[in-house]
Amino acid sequence: MKMTPRVFIVAVVLLLILFSAGTFWAVKNISLPSNSTNSQSTLGSGTYQAQVVAISDEGQIKLGDHEQLYQTMLVKVLEGEYKGQEFSISYGKTQIRSDNTRFNIGEKVYVMIGAGVDGTLRASYTDYDRTTILLILFIAFVLAVLVMGRRKGLGSLVSLAFSMFIILCYIIPHILTGEDPVKVSLIGSGILLGISLYMTYGWNLKTHASVISMVFTLLITGGLSALFVSLAHLNGYGDENALYLIQMSSFQINVQGLLLGGMIIGTLGILDDLVTSQSAAVVEIHGANPALSMRQTFLRAIHIGQDHVAATVNTLVLSYTGASLPLLLVFTLAQGSYHYLINSEMLAEEIVRTLVGSLGLVAAVPISTVMATLIIVGQEKLNKLGEWRTLLGPETSDNAEGHHVH
């Protein structure tokens, strides 16, 4: 259906209005408040990048009942006020470390430099410099996405960058200034939802169905999260990072709200895959056999969703179990009561997060399938809009054979 001049003008005006509103909101809200934190020290302060220039000593040492290898190294500072100076540091000589880590000349590490009791400068090892390895992994990830996804892969990378921008420049700063984490997370999720999906999948009926489905599913998941966090008397302090956050921030942060906000954002990432897959399944089924009724299309798509949600829930549970594995091992070694372990704040938070997220996934399948079926199979009703139908876009941005582009 060709877009008439009148429809084209309306579309341009709407885009300009949306762009202006978005720009105004971004200028007003997307910023890092200068008074967001008031900590006395900065993480990483006094720490500098250095390079190993010599291994002066290495051997084996016994610390208590534990035997381990150690190294004494000469390092050259590569940055900051001590750039060019050399210091002697040791690894594995005073603290229990992993025997797997051995340093070679030329490798980069991070050292903390400060004055000792006698006033002389001393350096100590803090961590390994992983910048190069992480960069190689990131480049491999980008190339893999571009090769496999092509145009959609590029869209997903742009969407990912935008998501990180919203999280770092809107959600985090506003939570640090004492705003309600739930409100901030919902607004941020709404922005990510509305823009990221359209960046990746384009302006079409399939994306519209996905966005509407995710809105309903997020509302259900958010409600369930608030309900069970309240019923389980979870206060958000199960994560020790919450204690550090309270100590470092000059604003009073609602830690329970922070827990809820994290659940909402985490659910959004999982739902993205499931909901768009269901919408795509409806498009493919309808494209392969347009003669199928709404009920037949729904039943075929729901069968796909049942398999998908089973695999996704299993993945979700295993992911959270893996994150809590050290805690489970500690309790096993200490011969602790698993009944008490389940009721502890740390594990109870993960259980609620996992089960609420799983309930959201289960709800997403029928919601997204119904919504996509109504929009895709019933799109003939949209044709009653006449020339204005073109504003909603085609059925899908894909041009594969079998897809119906209206």
Short mmCIF file of C-alpha atoms in Angstrom, two decimals:
data_model
loop_
_atom_site.label_atom_id
_atom_site.label_comp_id
_atom_site.label_asym_id
_atom_site.label_seq_id
_atom_site.Cartn_x
_atom_site.Cartn_y
_atom_site.Cartn_z
CA MET A 1 0.00 0.00 0.00
CA LYS A 2 1.55 3.22 -1.15
CA MET A 3 1.79 6.09 1.31
CA THR A 4 -0.18 9.15 0.15
CA PRO A 5 1.20 12.69 0.60
CA ARG A 6 -1.29 13.36 3.42
CA VAL A 7 -0.22 10.27 5.37
CA PHE A 8 3.42 11.07 4.69
CA ILE A 9 3.03 14.58 6.13
CA VAL A 10 1.28 13.23 9.25
CA ALA A 11 4.03 10.63 9.72
CA VAL A 12 6.76 13.27 9.46
CA VAL A 13 4.95 15.55 11.95
CA LEU A 14 4.53 12.69 14.42
CA LEU A 15 8.20 11.77 14.12
CA LEU A 16 9.24 15.38 14.71
CA ILE A 17 7.00 15.62 17.77
CA LEU A 18 8.35 12.37 19.19
CA PHE A 19 11.94 13.38 18.44
CA SER A 20 11.47 16.80 20.07
CA ALA A 21 9.83 15.28 23.14
CA GLY A 22 12.55 12.67 23.41
CA THR A 23 15.29 15.27 23.04
CA PHE A 24 13.73 17.49 25.70
CA TRP A 25 13.38 14.56 28.09
CA ALA A 26 16.93 13.40 27.42
CA VAL A 27 18.46 16.85 28.04
CA LYS A 28 16.51 17.10 31.29
CA ASN A 29 17.03 13.59 32.62
CA ILE A 30 19.95 11.83 30.92
CA SER A 31 22.82 13.17 32.97
CA LEU A 32 24.96 12.26 35.92
CA PRO A 33 24.05 14.50 38.87
CA SER A 34 27.16 16.05 40.36
CA ASN A 35 25.93 15.36 43.90
CA SER A 36 24.92 11.77 43.30
CA THR A 37 27.61 10.40 45.58
CA ASN A 38 29.53 11.64 48.54
CA SER A 39 31.97 8.89 49.36
CA GLN A 40 35.25 9.72 51.04
CA SER A 41 37.24 7.49 48.73
CA THR A 42 36.97 6.40 45.14
CA LEU A 43 37.17 2.76 44.13
CA GLY A 44 40.52 2.22 42.49
CA SER A 45 42.12 5.36 43.92
CA GLY A 46 45.82 4.86 44.55
CA THR A 47 45.87 2.00 42.04
CA TYR A 48 48.02 2.19 38.92
CA GLN A 49 48.75 0.05 35.88
CA ALA A 50 52.25 -1.44 35.85
CA GLN A 51 54.26 -3.87 33.76
CA VAL A 52 56.38 -6.77 35.00
CA VAL A 53 60.00 -6.11 34.00
CA ALA A 54 61.74 -8.82 36.00
CA ILE A 55 61.10 -11.88 38.17
CA SER A 56 63.53 -11.60 41.06
CA ASP A 57 62.47 -14.64 43.08
CA GLU A 58 59.98 -17.50 42.98
CA GLY A 59 59.50 -20.69 44.89
CA GLN A 60 57.16 -22.47 47.27
CA ILE A 61 56.01 -21.27 50.66
CA LYS A 62 53.79 -22.70 53.41
CA LEU A 63 51.11 -20.45 54.91
CA GLY A 64 49.46 -22.30 57.78
CA ASP A 65 48.51 -25.70 56.43
CA HIS A 66 48.48 -24.50 52.84
CA GLU A 67 51.45 -24.78 50.50
CA GLN A 68 51.61 -22.56 47.44
CA LEU A 69 53.96 -21.03 44.90
CA TYR A 70 55.04 -17.41 45.19
CA GLN A 71 56.77 -14.81 43.04
CA THR A 72 58.62 -11.61 43.76
CA MET A 73 58.55 -9.22 40.79
CA LEU A 74 59.95 -5.89 39.72
CA VAL A 75 57.27 -3.77 38.06
CA LYS A 76 57.39 -0.46 36.24
CA VAL A 77 54.47 1.95 36.70
CA LEU A 78 52.89 2.99 33.37
CA GLU A 79 50.57 5.82 34.44
CA GLY A 80 49.87 8.52 36.99
CA GLU A 81 52.20 10.48 39.20
CA TYR A 82 54.55 7.51 39.67
CA LYS A 83 54.91 6.81 35.95
CA GLY A 84 58.34 5.36 35.13
CA GLN A 85 59.16 4.38 38.72
CA GLU A 86 59.94 0.75 39.57
CA PHE A 87 58.72 -1.16 42.64
CA SER A 88 59.18 -4.66 44.00
CA ILE A 89 55.97 -6.57 44.69
CA SER A 90 55.19 -10.12 45.77
CA TYR A 91 52.41 -12.51 44.86
CA GLY A 92 51.51 -15.48 47.02
CA LYS A 93 54.05 -14.72 49.76
CA THR A 94 51.77 -13.24 52.43
CA GLN A 95 48.25 -14.31 51.42
CA ILE A 96 46.74 -17.60 50.29
CA ARG A 97 46.44 -17.45 46.50
CA SER A 98 45.70 -19.74 43.61
CA ASP A 99 48.71 -21.73 42.37
CA ASN A 100 47.41 -21.40 38.83
CA THR A 101 48.49 -17.78 38.45
CA ARG A 102 52.07 -17.30 37.29
CA PHE A 103 53.33 -13.99 35.90
CA ASN A 104 55.75 -13.52 33.03
CA ILE A 105 57.90 -10.57 32.01
CA GLY A 106 55.91 -8.12 29.93
CA GLU A 107 52.53 -8.84 31.51
CA LYS A 108 50.55 -5.97 32.98
CA VAL A 109 49.13 -5.81 36.48
CA TYR A 110 47.55 -3.26 38.81
CA VAL A 111 49.40 -2.19 41.93
CA MET A 112 48.46 0.00 44.87
CA ILE A 113 51.08 2.54 45.85
CA GLY A 114 51.26 4.29 49.21
CA ALA A 115 53.61 5.41 51.93
CA GLY A 116 54.66 2.88 54.57
CA VAL A 117 55.12 3.45 58.29
CA ASP A 118 58.62 4.78 57.70
CA GLY A 119 57.39 7.16 54.98
CA THR A 120 58.90 5.27 52.03
CA LEU A 121 56.77 4.46 49.00
CA ARG A 122 55.69 0.85 48.68
CA ALA A 123 53.64 -1.04 46.13
CA SER A 124 51.43 -4.10 46.49
CA TYR A 125 49.69 -6.29 43.93
CA THR A 126 45.95 -5.74 43.52
CA ASP A 127 44.85 -7.44 40.29
CA TYR A 128 45.73 -8.67 36.81
CA ASP A 129 45.21 -6.37 33.81
CA ARG A 130 42.57 -8.11 31.70
CA THR A 131 41.94 -5.24 29.28
CA THR A 132 43.45 -6.92 26.21
CA ILE A 133 41.67 -10.25 26.77
CA LEU A 134 38.33 -8.55 27.35
CA LEU A 135 38.82 -6.43 24.22
CA ILE A 136 39.58 -9.51 22.10
CA LEU A 137 36.47 -11.25 23.47
CA PHE A 138 34.34 -8.16 22.77
CA ILE A 139 35.61 -7.90 19.17
CA ALA A 140 34.90 -11.62 18.64
CA PHE A 141 31.37 -11.09 19.99
CA VAL A 142 30.72 -8.11 17.69
CA LEU A 143 32.03 -9.93 14.62
CA ALA A 144 29.98 -13.05 15.41
CA VAL A 145 26.79 -11.00 15.80
CA LEU A 146 27.42 -9.08 12.57
CA VAL A 147 28.28 -12.19 10.54
CA MET A 148 25.29 -14.15 11.80
CA GLY A 149 22.74 -11.39 12.19
CA ARG A 150 23.86 -9.01 9.43
CA ARG A 151 21.48 -6.03 9.39
CA LYS A 152 19.55 -7.26 12.41
CA GLY A 153 22.83 -8.01 14.12
CA LEU A 154 23.92 -4.42 13.61
CA GLY A 155 20.57 -3.26 14.96
CA SER A 156 20.96 -5.45 18.03
CA LEU A 157 24.43 -4.03 18.71
CA VAL A 158 23.11 -0.47 18.44
CA SER A 159 20.24 -1.49 20.72
CA LEU A 160 22.71 -2.97 23.20
CA ALA A 161 24.75 0.24 23.23
CA PHE A 162 21.58 2.26 23.77
CA SER A 163 20.51 -0.03 26.61
CA MET A 164 23.84 0.40 28.39
CA PHE A 165 23.59 4.17 27.84
CA ILE A 166 20.16 4.30 29.52
CA ILE A 167 21.31 2.11 32.42
CA LEU A 168 24.54 4.05 33.03
CA CYS A 169 23.29 7.57 32.32
CA TYR A 170 19.71 7.43 33.57
CA ILE A 171 18.84 4.48 35.84
CA ILE A 172 22.00 4.39 37.96
CA PRO A 173 22.43 8.18 38.49
CA HIS A 174 18.77 8.68 39.43
CA ILE A 175 18.77 5.80 41.89
CA LEU A 176 21.93 7.22 43.48
CA THR A 177 20.16 10.55 44.04
CA GLY A 178 17.55 8.82 46.19
CA GLU A 179 14.72 8.44 43.66
CA ASP A 180 12.41 5.43 43.90
CA PRO A 181 14.29 2.54 42.22
CA VAL A 182 11.04 0.91 41.07
CA LYS A 183 9.85 4.08 39.32
CA VAL A 184 13.25 4.68 37.74
CA SER A 185 13.53 1.05 36.62
CA LEU A 186 10.05 1.07 35.10
CA ILE A 187 10.73 4.29 33.18
CA GLY A 188 14.11 3.01 32.05
CA SER A 189 12.62 -0.35 31.05
CA GLY A 190 9.89 1.42 29.10
CA ILE A 191 12.49 3.40 27.16
CA LEU A 192 14.57 0.30 26.50
CA LEU A 193 11.48 -1.61 25.50
CA GLY A 194 10.10 0.98 23.13
CA ILE A 195 13.31 1.97 21.38
CA SER A 196 15.56 -1.10 21.51
CA LEU A 197 13.03 -3.45 19.91
CA TYR A 198 12.30 -1.03 17.08
CA MET A 199 16.02 -0.48 16.55
CA THR A 200 16.52 -4.22 16.17
CA TYR A 201 13.37 -5.40 14.38
CA GLY A 202 12.09 -2.27 12.65
CA TRP A 203 8.69 -0.54 12.58
CA ASN A 204 6.22 -3.30 11.72
CA LEU A 205 3.29 -5.29 13.07
CA LYS A 206 5.52 -8.00 14.53
CA THR A 207 7.41 -5.48 16.64
CA HIS A 208 4.18 -3.75 17.70
CA ALA A 209 2.85 -7.09 18.95
CA SER A 210 6.10 -7.76 20.84
CA VAL A 211 6.13 -4.36 22.52
CA ILE A 212 2.48 -4.56 23.63
CA SER A 213 3.01 -8.11 24.92
CA MET A 214 6.09 -7.11 26.91
CA VAL A 215 4.26 -4.19 28.51
CA PHE A 216 1.52 -6.50 29.83
CA THR A 217 4.02 -9.15 30.91
CA LEU A 218 6.22 -6.61 32.72
CA LEU A 219 3.20 -5.28 34.60
CA ILE A 220 2.32 -8.81 35.71
CA THR A 221 5.92 -9.63 36.65
CA GLY A 222 6.36 -6.34 38.51
CA GLY A 223 3.17 -6.95 40.47
CA LEU A 224 4.24 -10.50 41.37
CA SER A 225 7.69 -9.25 42.39
CA ALA A 226 6.24 -6.60 44.71
CA LEU A 227 3.77 -9.09 46.19
CA PHE A 228 6.24 -11.85 47.00
CA VAL A 229 9.03 -9.53 48.13
CA SER A 230 6.55 -8.10 50.62
CA LEU A 231 5.12 -11.46 51.71
CA ALA A 232 8.62 -12.96 52.14
CA HIS A 233 9.75 -9.89 54.13
CA LEU A 234 12.77 -9.39 51.87
CA ASN A 235 14.52 -6.08 52.55
CA GLY A 236 17.18 -6.17 49.83
CA TYR A 237 20.16 -6.64 52.12
CA GLY A 238 20.82 -10.21 50.99
CA ASP A 239 23.46 -8.80 48.64
CA GLU A 240 26.43 -7.44 50.58
CA ASN A 241 26.89 -4.81 47.87
CA ALA A 242 23.74 -3.14 49.22
CA LEU A 243 25.58 -2.46 52.48
CA TYR A 244 28.49 -0.85 50.64
CA LEU A 245 26.03 1.21 48.62
CA ILE A 246 24.35 2.57 51.75
CA GLN A 247 27.72 3.44 53.30
CA MET A 248 29.06 5.20 50.19
CA SER A 249 25.97 7.12 49.11
CA SER A 250 25.03 10.46 50.63
CA PHE A 251 21.35 9.84 49.79
CA GLN A 252 18.94 7.42 51.43
CA ILE A 253 18.39 4.60 48.95
CA ASN A 254 15.36 2.30 49.11
CA VAL A 255 17.19 -1.03 49.07
CA GLN A 256 13.98 -3.06 48.85
CA GLY A 257 12.95 -0.95 45.87
CA LEU A 258 16.39 -1.56 44.39
CA LEU A 259 15.75 -5.30 44.65
CA LEU A 260 12.42 -4.90 42.85
CA GLY A 261 13.98 -2.68 40.19
CA GLY A 262 16.67 -5.27 39.54
CA MET A 263 14.02 -7.95 39.10
CA ILE A 264 12.14 -5.79 36.59
CA ILE A 265 15.23 -5.03 34.50
CA GLY A 266 16.41 -8.64 34.66
CA THR A 267 13.01 -9.89 33.52
CA LEU A 268 13.02 -7.42 30.63
CA GLY A 269 16.19 -8.96 29.21
CA ILE A 270 14.77 -12.48 29.38
CA LEU A 271 11.38 -11.52 27.96
CA ASP A 272 12.96 -9.82 24.96
CA ASP A 273 14.01 -13.16 23.50
CA LEU A 274 10.86 -15.10 24.35
CA VAL A 275 8.28 -12.52 23.25
CA THR A 276 9.93 -11.66 19.94
CA SER A 277 10.36 -15.37 19.19
CA GLN A 278 6.65 -15.97 19.74
CA SER A 279 5.72 -13.05 17.51
CA ALA A 280 8.11 -14.36 14.85
CA ALA A 281 6.57 -17.84 15.14
CA VAL A 282 3.09 -16.42 14.47
CA VAL A 283 4.42 -14.50 11.44
CA GLU A 284 6.09 -17.62 10.02
CA ILE A 285 3.05 -19.84 10.58
CA HIS A 286 0.72 -17.30 9.03
CA GLY A 287 3.10 -16.75 6.13
CA ALA A 288 3.38 -20.49 5.45
CA ASN A 289 -0.38 -21.04 5.52
CA PRO A 290 -2.51 -17.87 5.45
CA ALA A 291 -5.67 -20.04 5.31
CA LEU A 292 -5.29 -21.05 8.95
CA SER A 293 -7.79 -19.48 11.32
CA MET A 294 -6.80 -17.45 14.37
CA ARG A 295 -7.42 -20.43 16.63
CA GLN A 296 -5.33 -22.79 14.48
CA THR A 297 -2.47 -20.29 14.22
CA PHE A 298 -2.59 -19.68 17.98
CA LEU A 299 -2.47 -23.40 18.81
CA ARG A 300 0.49 -24.03 16.49
CA ALA A 301 2.41 -21.06 17.88
CA ILE A 302 1.64 -21.97 21.49
CA HIS A 303 3.19 -25.41 20.94
CA ILE A 304 6.41 -23.69 19.89
CA GLY A 305 6.18 -21.45 22.95
CA GLN A 306 5.78 -24.41 25.30
CA ASP A 307 9.10 -25.86 24.17
CA HIS A 308 10.77 -22.46 24.27
CA VAL A 309 9.58 -21.57 27.77
CA ALA A 310 10.61 -24.99 29.13
CA ALA A 311 14.16 -24.48 27.89
CA THR A 312 14.28 -20.83 28.99
CA VAL A 313 13.02 -21.53 32.52
CA ASN A 314 15.60 -24.29 32.88
CA THR A 315 18.31 -21.88 31.72
CA LEU A 316 17.08 -19.22 34.14
CA VAL A 317 17.11 -21.58 37.13
CA LEU A 318 20.57 -22.92 36.27
CA SER A 319 21.93 -19.38 35.86
CA TYR A 320 20.77 -18.28 39.30
CA THR A 321 21.91 -21.59 40.84
CA GLY A 322 25.35 -21.05 39.34
CA ALA A 323 25.48 -17.56 40.83
CA SER A 324 24.62 -18.99 44.26
CA LEU A 325 26.93 -22.02 43.96
CA PRO A 326 29.68 -20.64 46.27
CA LEU A 327 27.05 -20.05 48.97
CA LEU A 328 25.73 -23.61 48.58
CA LEU A 329 29.27 -25.00 48.82
CA VAL A 330 29.99 -23.00 51.98
CA PHE A 331 26.85 -24.33 53.63
CA THR A 332 27.71 -27.89 52.61
CA LEU A 333 31.20 -27.63 54.07
CA ALA A 334 29.84 -26.08 57.25
CA GLN A 335 27.19 -28.83 57.46
CA GLY A 336 24.54 -26.15 57.72
CA SER A 337 20.80 -26.72 57.71
CA TYR A 338 19.35 -26.44 54.21
CA HIS A 339 16.07 -25.38 55.79
CA TYR A 340 17.84 -22.38 57.28
CA LEU A 341 19.75 -21.81 54.04
CA ILE A 342 16.53 -21.53 52.02
CA ASN A 343 15.16 -19.03 54.52
CA SER A 344 18.29 -16.88 54.58
CA GLU A 345 17.96 -13.44 52.98
CA MET A 346 20.72 -14.15 50.45
CA LEU A 347 19.21 -17.29 48.96
CA ALA A 348 15.57 -16.30 49.46
CA GLU A 349 16.14 -13.27 47.23
CA GLU A 350 17.52 -15.50 44.48
CA ILE A 351 14.64 -17.98 44.88
CA VAL A 352 12.03 -15.23 44.60
CA ARG A 353 13.90 -13.64 41.68
CA THR A 354 14.09 -16.99 39.85
CA LEU A 355 10.51 -18.11 40.44
CA VAL A 356 8.94 -14.71 39.75
CA GLY A 357 11.00 -14.40 36.58
CA SER A 358 9.88 -17.90 35.56
CA LEU A 359 6.23 -16.99 36.19
CA GLY A 360 6.75 -13.96 33.96
CA LEU A 361 8.14 -16.20 31.22
CA VAL A 362 5.20 -18.58 31.49
CA ALA A 363 2.75 -15.66 31.29
CA ALA A 364 4.61 -14.17 28.33
CA VAL A 365 3.90 -17.15 26.05
CA PRO A 366 0.07 -16.96 25.93
CA ILE A 367 0.08 -13.15 26.12
CA SER A 368 2.51 -12.68 23.21
CA THR A 369 0.92 -15.46 21.17
CA VAL A 370 -2.57 -14.02 21.55
CA MET A 371 -1.41 -10.49 20.80
CA ALA A 372 0.62 -11.52 17.74
CA THR A 373 -2.23 -13.68 16.44
CA LEU A 374 -4.75 -10.87 16.80
CA ILE A 375 -2.49 -8.38 15.03
CA ILE A 376 -0.91 -10.60 12.35
CA VAL A 377 -3.79 -12.94 11.44
CA GLY A 378 -6.41 -10.28 11.99
CA GLN A 379 -4.57 -7.55 10.15
CA GLU A 380 -7.28 -7.47 7.49
CA LYS A 381 -9.33 -5.48 10.00
CA LEU A 382 -6.54 -2.93 10.07
CA ASN A 383 -7.04 -2.38 6.36
CA LYS A 384 -10.30 -0.64 7.26
CA LEU A 385 -8.10 2.27 8.30
CA GLY A 386 -7.53 2.88 4.61
CA GLU A 387 -4.51 4.98 3.72
CA TRP A 388 -3.69 5.43 7.43
CA ARG A 389 -2.87 1.70 7.63
CA THR A 390 0.58 2.46 6.19
CA LEU A 391 1.54 4.26 9.41
CA LEU A 392 1.61 0.91 11.20
CA GLY A 393 4.22 -0.47 8.80
CA PRO A 394 4.36 -3.87 7.06
CA GLU A 395 3.73 -7.24 8.67
CA THR A 396 7.45 -7.70 9.21
CA SER A 397 10.68 -6.11 8.02
CA ASP A 398 11.83 -9.46 6.66
CA ASN A 399 11.50 -9.95 2.92
CA ALA A 400 11.74 -13.70 3.01
CA GLU A 401 9.43 -15.67 0.73
CA GLY A 402 6.13 -16.41 2.35
CA HIS A 403 5.88 -13.21 4.32
CA HIS A 404 2.99 -10.96 3.50
CA VAL A 405 3.94 -7.33 3.28
CA HIS A 406 0.87 -5.13 3.17
#
